[in-house]
PDB file of C-alpha atoms in Angstrom:
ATOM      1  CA  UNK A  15     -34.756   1.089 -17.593  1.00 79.00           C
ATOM      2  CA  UNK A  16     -33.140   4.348 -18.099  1.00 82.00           C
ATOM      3  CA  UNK A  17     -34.136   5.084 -14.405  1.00 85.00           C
ATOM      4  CA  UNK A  18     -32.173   1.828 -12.989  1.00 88.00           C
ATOM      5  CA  UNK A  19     -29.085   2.086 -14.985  1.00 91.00           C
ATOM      6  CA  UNK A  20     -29.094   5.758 -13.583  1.00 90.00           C
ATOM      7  CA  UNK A  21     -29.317   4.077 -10.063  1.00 91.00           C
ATOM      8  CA  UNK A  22     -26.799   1.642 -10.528  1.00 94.00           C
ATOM      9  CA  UNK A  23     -24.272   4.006 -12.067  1.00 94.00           C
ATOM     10  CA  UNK A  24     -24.531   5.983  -8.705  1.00 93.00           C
ATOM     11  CA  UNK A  25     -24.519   3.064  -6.289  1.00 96.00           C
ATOM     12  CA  UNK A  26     -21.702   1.432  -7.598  1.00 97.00           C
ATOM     13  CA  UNK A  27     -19.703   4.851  -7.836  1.00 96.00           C
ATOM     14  CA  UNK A  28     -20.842   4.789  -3.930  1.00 96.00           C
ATOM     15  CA  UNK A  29     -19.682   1.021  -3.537  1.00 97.00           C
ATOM     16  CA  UNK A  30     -16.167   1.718  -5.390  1.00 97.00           C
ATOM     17  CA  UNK A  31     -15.451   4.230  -3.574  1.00 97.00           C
ATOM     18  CA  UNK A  32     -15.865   2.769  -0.158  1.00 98.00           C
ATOM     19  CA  UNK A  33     -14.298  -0.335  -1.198  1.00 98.00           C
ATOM     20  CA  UNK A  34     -11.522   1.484  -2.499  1.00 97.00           C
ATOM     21  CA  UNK A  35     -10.634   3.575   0.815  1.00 97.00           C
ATOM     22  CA  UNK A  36     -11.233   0.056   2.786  1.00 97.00           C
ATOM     23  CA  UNK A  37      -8.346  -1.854   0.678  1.00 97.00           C
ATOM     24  CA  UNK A  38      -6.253   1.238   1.197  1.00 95.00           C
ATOM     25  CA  UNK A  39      -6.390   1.804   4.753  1.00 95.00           C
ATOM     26  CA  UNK A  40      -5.772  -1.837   4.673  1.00 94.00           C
ATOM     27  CA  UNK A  41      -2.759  -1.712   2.801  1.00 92.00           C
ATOM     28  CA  UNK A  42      -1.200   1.298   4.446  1.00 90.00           C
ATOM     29  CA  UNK A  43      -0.879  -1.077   8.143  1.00 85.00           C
ATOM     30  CA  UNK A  44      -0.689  -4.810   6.043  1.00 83.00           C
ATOM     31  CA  UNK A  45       3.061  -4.769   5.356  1.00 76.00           C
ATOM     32  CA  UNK A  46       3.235  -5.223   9.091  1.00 73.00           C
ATOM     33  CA  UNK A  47       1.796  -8.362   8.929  1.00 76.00           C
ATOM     34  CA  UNK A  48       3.159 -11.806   6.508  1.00 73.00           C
ATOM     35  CA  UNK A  49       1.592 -12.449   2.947  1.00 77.00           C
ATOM     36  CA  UNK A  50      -0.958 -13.210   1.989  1.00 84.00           C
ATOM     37  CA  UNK A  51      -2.630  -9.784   2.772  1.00 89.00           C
ATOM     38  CA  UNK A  52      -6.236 -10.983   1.733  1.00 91.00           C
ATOM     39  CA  UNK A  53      -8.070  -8.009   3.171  1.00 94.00           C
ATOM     40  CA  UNK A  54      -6.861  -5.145   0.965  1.00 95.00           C
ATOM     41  CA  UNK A  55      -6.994  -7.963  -2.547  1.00 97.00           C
ATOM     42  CA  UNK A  56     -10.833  -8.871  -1.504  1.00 97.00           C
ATOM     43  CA  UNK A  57     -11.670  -5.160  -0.934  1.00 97.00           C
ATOM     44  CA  UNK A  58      -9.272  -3.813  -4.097  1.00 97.00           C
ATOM     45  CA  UNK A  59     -11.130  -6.923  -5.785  1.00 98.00           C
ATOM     46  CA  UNK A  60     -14.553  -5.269  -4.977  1.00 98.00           C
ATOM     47  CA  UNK A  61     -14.014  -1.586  -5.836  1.00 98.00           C
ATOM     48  CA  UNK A  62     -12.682  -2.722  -9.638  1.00 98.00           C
ATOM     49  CA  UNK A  63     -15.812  -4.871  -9.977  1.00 97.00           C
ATOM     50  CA  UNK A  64     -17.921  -2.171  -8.859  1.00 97.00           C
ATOM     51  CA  UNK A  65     -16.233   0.229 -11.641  1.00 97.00           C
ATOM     52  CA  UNK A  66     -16.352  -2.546 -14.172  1.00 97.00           C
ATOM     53  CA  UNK A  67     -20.158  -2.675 -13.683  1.00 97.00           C
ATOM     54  CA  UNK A  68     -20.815   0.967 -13.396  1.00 96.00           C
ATOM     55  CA  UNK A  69     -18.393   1.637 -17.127  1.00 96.00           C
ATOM     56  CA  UNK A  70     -20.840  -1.343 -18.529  1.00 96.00           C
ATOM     57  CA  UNK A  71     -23.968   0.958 -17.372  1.00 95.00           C
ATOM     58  CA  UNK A  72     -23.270   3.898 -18.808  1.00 94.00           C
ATOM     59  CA  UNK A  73     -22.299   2.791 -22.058  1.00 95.00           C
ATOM     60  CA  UNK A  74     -25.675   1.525 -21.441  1.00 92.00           C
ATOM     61  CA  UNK A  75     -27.067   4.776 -20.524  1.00 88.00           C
ATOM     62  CA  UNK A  76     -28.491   6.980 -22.859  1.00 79.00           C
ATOM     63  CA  UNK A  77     -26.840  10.414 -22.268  1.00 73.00           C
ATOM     64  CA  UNK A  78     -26.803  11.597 -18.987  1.00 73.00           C
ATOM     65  CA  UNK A  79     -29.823  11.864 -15.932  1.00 77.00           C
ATOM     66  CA  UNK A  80     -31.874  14.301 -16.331  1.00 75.00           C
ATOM     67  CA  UNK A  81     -31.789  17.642 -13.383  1.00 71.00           C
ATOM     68  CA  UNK A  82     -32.204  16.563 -10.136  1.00 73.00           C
ATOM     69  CA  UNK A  83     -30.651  16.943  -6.402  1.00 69.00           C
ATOM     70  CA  UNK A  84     -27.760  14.789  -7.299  1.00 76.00           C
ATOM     71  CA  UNK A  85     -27.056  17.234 -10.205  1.00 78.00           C
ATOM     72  CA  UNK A  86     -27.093  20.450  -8.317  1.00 87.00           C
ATOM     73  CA  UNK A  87     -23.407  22.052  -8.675  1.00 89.00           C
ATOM     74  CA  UNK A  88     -23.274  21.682  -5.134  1.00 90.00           C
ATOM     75  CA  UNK A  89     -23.184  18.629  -5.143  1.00 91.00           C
ATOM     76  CA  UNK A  90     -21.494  17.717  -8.551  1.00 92.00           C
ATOM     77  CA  UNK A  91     -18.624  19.798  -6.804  1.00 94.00           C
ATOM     78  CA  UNK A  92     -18.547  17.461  -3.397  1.00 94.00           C
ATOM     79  CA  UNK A  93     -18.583  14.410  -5.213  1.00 94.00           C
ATOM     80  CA  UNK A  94     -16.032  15.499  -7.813  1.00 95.00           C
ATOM     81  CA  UNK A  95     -13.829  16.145  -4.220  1.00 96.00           C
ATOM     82  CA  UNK A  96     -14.758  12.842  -2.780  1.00 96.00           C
ATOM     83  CA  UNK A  97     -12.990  11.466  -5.435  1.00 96.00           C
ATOM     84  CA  UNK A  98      -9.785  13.196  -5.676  1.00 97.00           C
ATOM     85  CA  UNK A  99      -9.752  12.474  -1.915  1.00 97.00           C
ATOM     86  CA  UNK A 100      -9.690   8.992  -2.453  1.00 97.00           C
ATOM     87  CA  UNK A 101      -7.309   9.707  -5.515  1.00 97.00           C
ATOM     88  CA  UNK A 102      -4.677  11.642  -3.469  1.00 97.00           C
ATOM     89  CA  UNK A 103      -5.184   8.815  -0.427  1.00 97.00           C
ATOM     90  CA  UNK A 104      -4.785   5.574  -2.964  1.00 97.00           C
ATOM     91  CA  UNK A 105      -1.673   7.313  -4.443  1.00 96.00           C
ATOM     92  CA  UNK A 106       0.002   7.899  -0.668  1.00 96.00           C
ATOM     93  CA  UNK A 107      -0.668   4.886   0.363  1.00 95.00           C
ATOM     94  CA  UNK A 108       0.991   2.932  -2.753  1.00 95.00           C
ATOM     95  CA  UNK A 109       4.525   5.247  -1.514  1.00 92.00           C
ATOM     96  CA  UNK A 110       4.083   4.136   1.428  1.00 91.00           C
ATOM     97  CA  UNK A 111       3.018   0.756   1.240  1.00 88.00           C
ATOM     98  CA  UNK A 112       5.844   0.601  -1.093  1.00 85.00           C
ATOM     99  CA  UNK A 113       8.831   1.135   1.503  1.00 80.00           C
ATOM    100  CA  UNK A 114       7.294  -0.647   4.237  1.00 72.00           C
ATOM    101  CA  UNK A 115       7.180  -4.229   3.607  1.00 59.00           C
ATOM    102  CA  UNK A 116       8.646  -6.312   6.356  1.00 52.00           C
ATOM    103  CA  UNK A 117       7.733  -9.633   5.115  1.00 48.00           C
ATOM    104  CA  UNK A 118      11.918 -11.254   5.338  1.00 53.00           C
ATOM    105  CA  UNK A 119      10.344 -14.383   3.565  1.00 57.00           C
ATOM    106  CA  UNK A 120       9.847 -18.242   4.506  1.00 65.00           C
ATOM    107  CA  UNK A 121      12.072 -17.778   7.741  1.00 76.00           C
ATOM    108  CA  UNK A 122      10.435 -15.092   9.020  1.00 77.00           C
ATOM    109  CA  UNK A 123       6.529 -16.721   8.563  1.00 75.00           C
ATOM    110  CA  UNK A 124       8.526 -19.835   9.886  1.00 83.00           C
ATOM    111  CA  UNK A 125       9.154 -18.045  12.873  1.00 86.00           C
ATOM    112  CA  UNK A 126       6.108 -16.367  13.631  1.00 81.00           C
ATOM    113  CA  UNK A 127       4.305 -19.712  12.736  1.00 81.00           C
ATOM    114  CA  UNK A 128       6.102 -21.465  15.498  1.00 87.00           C
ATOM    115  CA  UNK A 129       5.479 -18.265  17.646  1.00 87.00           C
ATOM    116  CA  UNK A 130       7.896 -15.987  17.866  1.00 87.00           C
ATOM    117  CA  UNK A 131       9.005 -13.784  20.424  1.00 91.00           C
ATOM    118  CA  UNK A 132      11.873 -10.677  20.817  1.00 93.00           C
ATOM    119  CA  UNK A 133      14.681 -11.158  23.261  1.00 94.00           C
ATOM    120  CA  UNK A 134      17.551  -9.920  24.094  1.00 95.00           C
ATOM    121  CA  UNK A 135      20.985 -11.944  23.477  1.00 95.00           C
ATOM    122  CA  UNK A 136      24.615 -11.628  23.404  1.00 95.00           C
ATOM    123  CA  UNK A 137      26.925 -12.512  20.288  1.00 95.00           C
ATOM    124  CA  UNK A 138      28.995 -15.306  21.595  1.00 94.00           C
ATOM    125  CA  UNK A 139      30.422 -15.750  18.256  1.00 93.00           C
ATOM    126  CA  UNK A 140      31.062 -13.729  15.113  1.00 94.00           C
ATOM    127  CA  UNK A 141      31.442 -16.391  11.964  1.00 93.00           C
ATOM    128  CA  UNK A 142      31.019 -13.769   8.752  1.00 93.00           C
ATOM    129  CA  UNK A 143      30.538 -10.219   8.187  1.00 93.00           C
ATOM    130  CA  UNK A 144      30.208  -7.756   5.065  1.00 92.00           C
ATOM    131  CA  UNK A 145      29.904  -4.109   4.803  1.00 90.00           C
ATOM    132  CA  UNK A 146      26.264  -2.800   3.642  1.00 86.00           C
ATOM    133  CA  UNK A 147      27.045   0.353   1.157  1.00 82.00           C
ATOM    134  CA  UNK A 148      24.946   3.419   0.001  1.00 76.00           C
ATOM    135  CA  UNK A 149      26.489   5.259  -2.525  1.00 75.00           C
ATOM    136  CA  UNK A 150      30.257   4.217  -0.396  1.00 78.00           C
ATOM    137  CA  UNK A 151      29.249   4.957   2.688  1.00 86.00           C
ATOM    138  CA  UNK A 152      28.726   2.589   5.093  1.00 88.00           C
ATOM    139  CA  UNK A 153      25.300   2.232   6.421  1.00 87.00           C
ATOM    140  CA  UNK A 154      25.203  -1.164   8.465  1.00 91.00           C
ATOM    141  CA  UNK A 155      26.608  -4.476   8.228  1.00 93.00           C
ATOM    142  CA  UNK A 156      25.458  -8.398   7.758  1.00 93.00           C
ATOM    143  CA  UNK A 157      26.499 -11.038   9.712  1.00 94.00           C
ATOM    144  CA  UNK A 158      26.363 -14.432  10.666  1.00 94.00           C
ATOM    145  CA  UNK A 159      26.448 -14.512  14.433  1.00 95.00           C
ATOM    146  CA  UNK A 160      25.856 -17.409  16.949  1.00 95.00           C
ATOM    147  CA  UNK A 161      24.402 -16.004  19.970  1.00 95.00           C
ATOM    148  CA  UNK A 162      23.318 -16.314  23.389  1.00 95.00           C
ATOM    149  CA  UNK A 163      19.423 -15.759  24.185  1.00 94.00           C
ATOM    150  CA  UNK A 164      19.034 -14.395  27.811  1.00 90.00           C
ATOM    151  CA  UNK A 165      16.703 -16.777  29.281  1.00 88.00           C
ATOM    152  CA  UNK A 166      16.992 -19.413  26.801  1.00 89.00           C
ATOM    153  CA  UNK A 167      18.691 -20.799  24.019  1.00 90.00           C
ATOM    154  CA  UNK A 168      22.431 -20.808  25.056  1.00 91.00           C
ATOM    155  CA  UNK A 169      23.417 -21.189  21.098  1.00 94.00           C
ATOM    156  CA  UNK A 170      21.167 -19.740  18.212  1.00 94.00           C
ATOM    157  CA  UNK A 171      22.149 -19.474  14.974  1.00 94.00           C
ATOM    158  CA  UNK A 172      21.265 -16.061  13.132  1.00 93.00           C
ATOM    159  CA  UNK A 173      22.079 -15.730   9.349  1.00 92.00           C
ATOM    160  CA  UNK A 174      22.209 -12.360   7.666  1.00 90.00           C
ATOM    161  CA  UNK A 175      22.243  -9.957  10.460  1.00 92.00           C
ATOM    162  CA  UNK A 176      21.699  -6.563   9.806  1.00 92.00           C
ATOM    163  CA  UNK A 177      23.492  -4.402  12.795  1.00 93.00           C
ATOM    164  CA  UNK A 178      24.116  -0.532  12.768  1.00 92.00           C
ATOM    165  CA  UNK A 179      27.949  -1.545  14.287  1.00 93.00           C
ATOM    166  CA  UNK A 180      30.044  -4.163  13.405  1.00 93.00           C
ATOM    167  CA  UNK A 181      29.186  -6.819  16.170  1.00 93.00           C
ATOM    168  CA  UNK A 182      31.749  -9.176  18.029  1.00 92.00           C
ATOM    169  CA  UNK A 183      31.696 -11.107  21.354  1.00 92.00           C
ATOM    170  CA  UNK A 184      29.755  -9.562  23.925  1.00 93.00           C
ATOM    171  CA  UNK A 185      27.511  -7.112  22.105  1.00 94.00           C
ATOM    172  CA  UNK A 186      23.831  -7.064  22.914  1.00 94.00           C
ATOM    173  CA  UNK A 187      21.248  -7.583  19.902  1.00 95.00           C
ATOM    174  CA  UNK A 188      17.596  -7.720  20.071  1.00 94.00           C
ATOM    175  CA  UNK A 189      16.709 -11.090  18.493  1.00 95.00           C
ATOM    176  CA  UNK A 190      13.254 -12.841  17.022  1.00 93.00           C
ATOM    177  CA  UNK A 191      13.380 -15.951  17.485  1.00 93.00           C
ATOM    178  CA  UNK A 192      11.120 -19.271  18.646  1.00 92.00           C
ATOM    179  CA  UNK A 193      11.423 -21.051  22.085  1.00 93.00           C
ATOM    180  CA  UNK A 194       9.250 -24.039  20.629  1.00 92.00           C
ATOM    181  CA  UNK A 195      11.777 -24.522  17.539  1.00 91.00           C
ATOM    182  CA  UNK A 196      15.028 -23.226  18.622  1.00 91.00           C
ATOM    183  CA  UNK A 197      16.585 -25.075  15.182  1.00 91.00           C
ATOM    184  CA  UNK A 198      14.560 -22.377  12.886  1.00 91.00           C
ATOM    185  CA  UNK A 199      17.682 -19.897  14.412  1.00 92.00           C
ATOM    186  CA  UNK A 200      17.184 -16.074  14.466  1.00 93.00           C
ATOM    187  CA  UNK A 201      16.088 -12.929  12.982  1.00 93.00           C
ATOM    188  CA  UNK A 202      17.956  -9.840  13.805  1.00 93.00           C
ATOM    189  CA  UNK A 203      17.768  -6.241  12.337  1.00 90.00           C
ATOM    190  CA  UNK A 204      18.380  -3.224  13.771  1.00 88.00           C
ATOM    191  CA  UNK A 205      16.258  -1.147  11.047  1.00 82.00           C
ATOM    192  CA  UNK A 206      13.024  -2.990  11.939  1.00 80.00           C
ATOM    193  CA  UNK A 207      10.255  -2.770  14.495  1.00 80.00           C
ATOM    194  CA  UNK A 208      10.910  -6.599  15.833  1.00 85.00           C
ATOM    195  CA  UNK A 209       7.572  -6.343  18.507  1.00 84.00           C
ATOM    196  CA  UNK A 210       4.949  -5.500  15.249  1.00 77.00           C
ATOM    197  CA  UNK A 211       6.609  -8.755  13.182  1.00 79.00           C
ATOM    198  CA  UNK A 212       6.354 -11.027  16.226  1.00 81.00           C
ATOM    199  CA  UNK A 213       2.950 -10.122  16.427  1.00 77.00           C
ATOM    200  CA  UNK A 214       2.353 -10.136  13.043  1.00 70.00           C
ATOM    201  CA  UNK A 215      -0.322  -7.334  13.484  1.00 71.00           C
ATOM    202  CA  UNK A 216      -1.583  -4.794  11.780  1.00 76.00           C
ATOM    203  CA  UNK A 217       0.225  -1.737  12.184  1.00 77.00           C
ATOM    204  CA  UNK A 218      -0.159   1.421   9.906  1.00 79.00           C
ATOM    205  CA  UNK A 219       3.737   3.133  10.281  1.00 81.00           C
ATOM    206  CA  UNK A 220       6.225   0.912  12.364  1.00 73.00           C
ATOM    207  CA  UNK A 221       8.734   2.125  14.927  1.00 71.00           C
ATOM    208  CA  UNK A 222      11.830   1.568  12.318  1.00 67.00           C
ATOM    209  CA  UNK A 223      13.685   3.748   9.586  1.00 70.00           C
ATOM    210  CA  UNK A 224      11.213   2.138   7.548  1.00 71.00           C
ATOM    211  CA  UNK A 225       8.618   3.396   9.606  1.00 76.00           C
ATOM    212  CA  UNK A 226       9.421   6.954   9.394  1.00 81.00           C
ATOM    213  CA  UNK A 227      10.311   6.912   5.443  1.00 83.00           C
ATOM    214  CA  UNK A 228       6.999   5.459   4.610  1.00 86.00           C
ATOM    215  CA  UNK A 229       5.755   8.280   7.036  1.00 90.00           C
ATOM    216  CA  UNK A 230       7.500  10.763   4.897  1.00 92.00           C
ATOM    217  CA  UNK A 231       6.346   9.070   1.603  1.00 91.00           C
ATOM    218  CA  UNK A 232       2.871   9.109   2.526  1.00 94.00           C
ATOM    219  CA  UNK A 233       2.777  12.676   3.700  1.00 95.00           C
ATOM    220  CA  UNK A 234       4.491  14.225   0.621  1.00 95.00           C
ATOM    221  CA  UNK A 235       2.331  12.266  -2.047  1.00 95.00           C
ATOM    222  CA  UNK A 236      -0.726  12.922   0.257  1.00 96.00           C
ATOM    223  CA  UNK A 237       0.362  16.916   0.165  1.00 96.00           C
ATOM    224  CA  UNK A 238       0.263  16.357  -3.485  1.00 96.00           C
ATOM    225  CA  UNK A 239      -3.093  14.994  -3.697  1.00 95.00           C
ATOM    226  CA  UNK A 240      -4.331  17.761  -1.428  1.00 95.00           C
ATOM    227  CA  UNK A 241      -2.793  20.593  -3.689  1.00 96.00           C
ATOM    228  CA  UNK A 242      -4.957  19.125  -6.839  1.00 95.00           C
ATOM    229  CA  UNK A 243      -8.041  18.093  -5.210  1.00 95.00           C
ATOM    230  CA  UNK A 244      -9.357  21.665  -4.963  1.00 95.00           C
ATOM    231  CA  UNK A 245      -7.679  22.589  -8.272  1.00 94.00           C
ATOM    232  CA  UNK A 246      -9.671  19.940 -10.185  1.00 94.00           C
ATOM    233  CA  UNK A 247     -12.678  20.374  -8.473  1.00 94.00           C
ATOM    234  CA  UNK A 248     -13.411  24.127  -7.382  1.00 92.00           C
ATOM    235  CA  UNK A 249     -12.018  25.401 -10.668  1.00 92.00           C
ATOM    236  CA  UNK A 250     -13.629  23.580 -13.203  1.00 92.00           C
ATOM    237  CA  UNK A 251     -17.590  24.505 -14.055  1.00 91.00           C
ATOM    238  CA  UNK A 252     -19.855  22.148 -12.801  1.00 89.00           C
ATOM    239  CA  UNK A 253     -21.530  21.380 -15.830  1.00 88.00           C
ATOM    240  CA  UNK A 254     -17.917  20.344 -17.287  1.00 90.00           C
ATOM    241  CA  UNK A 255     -17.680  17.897 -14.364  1.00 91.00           C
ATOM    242  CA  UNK A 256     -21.318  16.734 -14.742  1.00 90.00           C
ATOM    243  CA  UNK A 257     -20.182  15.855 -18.506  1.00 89.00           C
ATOM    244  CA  UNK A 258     -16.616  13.900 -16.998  1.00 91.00           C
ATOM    245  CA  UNK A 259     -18.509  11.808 -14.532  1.00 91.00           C
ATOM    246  CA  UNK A 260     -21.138  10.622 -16.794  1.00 92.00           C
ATOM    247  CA  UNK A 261     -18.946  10.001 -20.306  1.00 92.00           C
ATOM    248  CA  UNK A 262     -18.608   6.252 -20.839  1.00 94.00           C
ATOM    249  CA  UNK A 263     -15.240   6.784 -22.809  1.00 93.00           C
ATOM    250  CA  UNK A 264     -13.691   8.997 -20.046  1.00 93.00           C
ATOM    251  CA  UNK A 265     -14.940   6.400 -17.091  1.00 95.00           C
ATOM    252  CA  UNK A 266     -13.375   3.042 -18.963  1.00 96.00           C
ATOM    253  CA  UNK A 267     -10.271   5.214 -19.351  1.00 96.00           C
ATOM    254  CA  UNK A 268     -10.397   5.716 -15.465  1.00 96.00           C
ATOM    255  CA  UNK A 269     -11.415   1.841 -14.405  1.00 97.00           C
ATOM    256  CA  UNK A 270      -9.319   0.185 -16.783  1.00 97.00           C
ATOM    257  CA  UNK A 271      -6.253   2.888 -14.759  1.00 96.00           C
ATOM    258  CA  UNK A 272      -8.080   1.373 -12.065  1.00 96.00           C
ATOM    259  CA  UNK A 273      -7.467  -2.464 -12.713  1.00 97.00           C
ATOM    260  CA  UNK A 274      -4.426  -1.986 -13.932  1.00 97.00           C
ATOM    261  CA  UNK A 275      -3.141  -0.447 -10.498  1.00 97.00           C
ATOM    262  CA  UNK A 276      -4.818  -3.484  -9.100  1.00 97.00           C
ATOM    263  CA  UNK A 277      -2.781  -6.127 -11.678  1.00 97.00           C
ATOM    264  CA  UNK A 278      -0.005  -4.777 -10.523  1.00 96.00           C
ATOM    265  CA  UNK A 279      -0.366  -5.119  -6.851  1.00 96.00           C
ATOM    266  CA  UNK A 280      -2.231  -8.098  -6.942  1.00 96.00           C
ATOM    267  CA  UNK A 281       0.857 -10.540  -6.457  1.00 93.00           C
ATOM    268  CA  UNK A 282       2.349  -8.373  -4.132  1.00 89.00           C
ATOM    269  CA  UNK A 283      -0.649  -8.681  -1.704  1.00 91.00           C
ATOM    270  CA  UNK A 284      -0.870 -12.678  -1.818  1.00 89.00           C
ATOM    271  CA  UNK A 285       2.468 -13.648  -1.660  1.00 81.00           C
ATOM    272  CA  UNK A 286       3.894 -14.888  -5.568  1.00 86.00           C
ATOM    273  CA  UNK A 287       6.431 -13.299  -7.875  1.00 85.00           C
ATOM    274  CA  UNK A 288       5.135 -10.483  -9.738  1.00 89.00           C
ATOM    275  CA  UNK A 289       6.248 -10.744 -13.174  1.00 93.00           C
ATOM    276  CA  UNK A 290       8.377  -7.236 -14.465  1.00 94.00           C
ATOM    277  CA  UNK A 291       5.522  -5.474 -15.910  1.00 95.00           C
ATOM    278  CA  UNK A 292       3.292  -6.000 -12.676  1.00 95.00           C
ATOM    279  CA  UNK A 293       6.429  -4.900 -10.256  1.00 93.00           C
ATOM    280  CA  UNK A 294       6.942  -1.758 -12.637  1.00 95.00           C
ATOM    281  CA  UNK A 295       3.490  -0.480 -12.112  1.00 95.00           C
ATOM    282  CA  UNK A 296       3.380  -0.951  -8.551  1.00 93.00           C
ATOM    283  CA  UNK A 297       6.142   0.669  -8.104  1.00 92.00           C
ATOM    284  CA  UNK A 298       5.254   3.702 -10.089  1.00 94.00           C
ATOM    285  CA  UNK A 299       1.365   3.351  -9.139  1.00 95.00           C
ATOM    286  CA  UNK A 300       1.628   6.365  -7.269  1.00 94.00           C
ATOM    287  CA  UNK A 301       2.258   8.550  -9.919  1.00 93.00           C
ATOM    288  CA  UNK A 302       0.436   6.606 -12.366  1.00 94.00           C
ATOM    289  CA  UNK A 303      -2.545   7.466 -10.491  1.00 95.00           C
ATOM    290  CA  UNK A 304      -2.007  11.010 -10.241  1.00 94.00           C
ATOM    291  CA  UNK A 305      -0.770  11.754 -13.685  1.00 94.00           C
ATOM    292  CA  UNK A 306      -3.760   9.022 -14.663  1.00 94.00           C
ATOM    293  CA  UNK A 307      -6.381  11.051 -12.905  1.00 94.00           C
ATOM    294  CA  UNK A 308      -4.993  14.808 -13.878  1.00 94.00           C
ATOM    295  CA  UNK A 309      -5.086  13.803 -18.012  1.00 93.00           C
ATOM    296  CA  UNK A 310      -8.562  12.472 -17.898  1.00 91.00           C
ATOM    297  CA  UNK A 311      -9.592  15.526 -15.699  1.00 90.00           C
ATOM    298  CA  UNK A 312      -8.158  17.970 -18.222  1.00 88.00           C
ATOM    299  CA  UNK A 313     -11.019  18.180 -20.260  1.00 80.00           C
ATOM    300  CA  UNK A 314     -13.710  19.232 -17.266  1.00 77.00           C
ATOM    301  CA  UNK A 315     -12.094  22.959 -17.524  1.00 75.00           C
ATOM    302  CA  UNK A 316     -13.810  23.140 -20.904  1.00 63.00           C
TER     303      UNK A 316
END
């Protein structure tokens, strides 16, 4: 008995893991593509079941396994790495997934549905237009144009363009729009990657502002990450580690981090209104990770 919970512990540390760098990979490209985003929920879905089972086993367990290859400081070290890896990782990819979703709601899925494509056009006609501020500058503009697709619709009707310039008769936009449903009008906006949301395709940092501040995000939380992973685990005595990874109190501290993380994202990734609480934690899952991660690591330096 003691042998198989022993087992189990380490396989479904294995399983979590790999399920957990899966659903992040797969969220760091998903905001490319329209809600729901199934593949990162079923694979986040996995890796908290995993650490669900593997907190019930060791408050199972009976202190922890007895000396063997897997408790060699060698590897107590490598392990104790593999998982501020996927700490650091997780944590860059909640920045980034963070600044990078494109989904512009029902239009936009209506549009893809009836199969979008990216043309250019020319604003016949400029019908509203407001100023888009930052802090009193002026960073853009949104307007309601009618315009004139080259090579097809003559008229289209685009609501709430977003243009660097202030647009007027003649100027050239890139526009996504559907030849089968002409009605469903237009999407234009110059701070987007148009080509990845026709395609609705999986695409890890788009060719946008977006693109390059989710970029940014990612690398400076992942820089983080990569400053504490060898902090946390070369430092610390192995023995002190050995005694983390195998303390049921210190593990349900981690997976119930871990589910909560997931709670928060969870409506996020299929589409519904997150209520406050679940937007507040994804937003700050990044550093609720991190600073999640560091306190319950504290006590492996003894």
């Amino acid at each position: 008995m003691r042998s198989a919970l022993i087992w189990l512990v380490r396989l479904c540390s294995l399983a979590a893991w790999v399920a957990a760098a899966v659903a992040c990979m797969w969220l760091l490209g998903a905001t490319a593509m329209a809600r729901p985003w199934h593949e990162p929920f079923v694979w986040g879905a996995v890796a908290v079941g995993c650490a669900v089972v593997r907190v019930v086993a060791l408050w199972m367990l009976p202190g922890e396994p007895k000396a063997d290859g897997f408790t060699d400081e060698s590897w107590v070290k490598l392990r104790t790495g593999a998982l501020w890896v996927i700490v650091a990782f997780s944590s860059a990819v909640f920045a980034a997934a963070l600044l990078t979703s494109s989904n512009a709601g029902e239009k936009l899925d209506a549009l893809r549905d009836a199969g979008a494509e990216v043309n250019t056009a020319t604003v016949v006609e400029r019908q509203s237009t407001r100023q888009e501020l930052s802090e009193g500058v002026v960073k853009g503009y949104v307007s309601r144009l009618v315009v004139s697709v080259t090579g097809g619709a003559e008229r289209l009707t685009v609501s709430g363009a977003y243009t660097y310039e202030k647009p007027g008769k003649g100027t050239e936009v890139d526009v996504l729009w559907a030849r089968s449903d002409p009605g469903l009008g237009g999407y234009v906006n110059e701070s987007k990657d148009l080509p990845t949301l026709a395609e609705d395709s999986w695409k890890a940092f788009q060719d946008d502002e977006l693109g390059l501040g989710s970029l940014i995000a990612f690398i400076v939380v992942a820089l983080i990450g990569a400053i504490l992973t060898p902090v946390f685990t070369l430092v610390p005595d192995a023995g002190d580690l050995q005694e983390v990874a195998w303390s049921a109190p210190f593990q349900t501290t981690r997976t119930a981090l871990t589910a909560l993380v997931f709670w928060g994202w969870s409506p996020l990734m299929l589409g519904i209104q997150p209520s406050l609480p679940q937007m507040l934690i994804a937003v700050g899952s990044s550093c609720l990770v991190l600073l999640g991660y560091v306190l319950t690591s504290l006590r492996s330096f003894g």
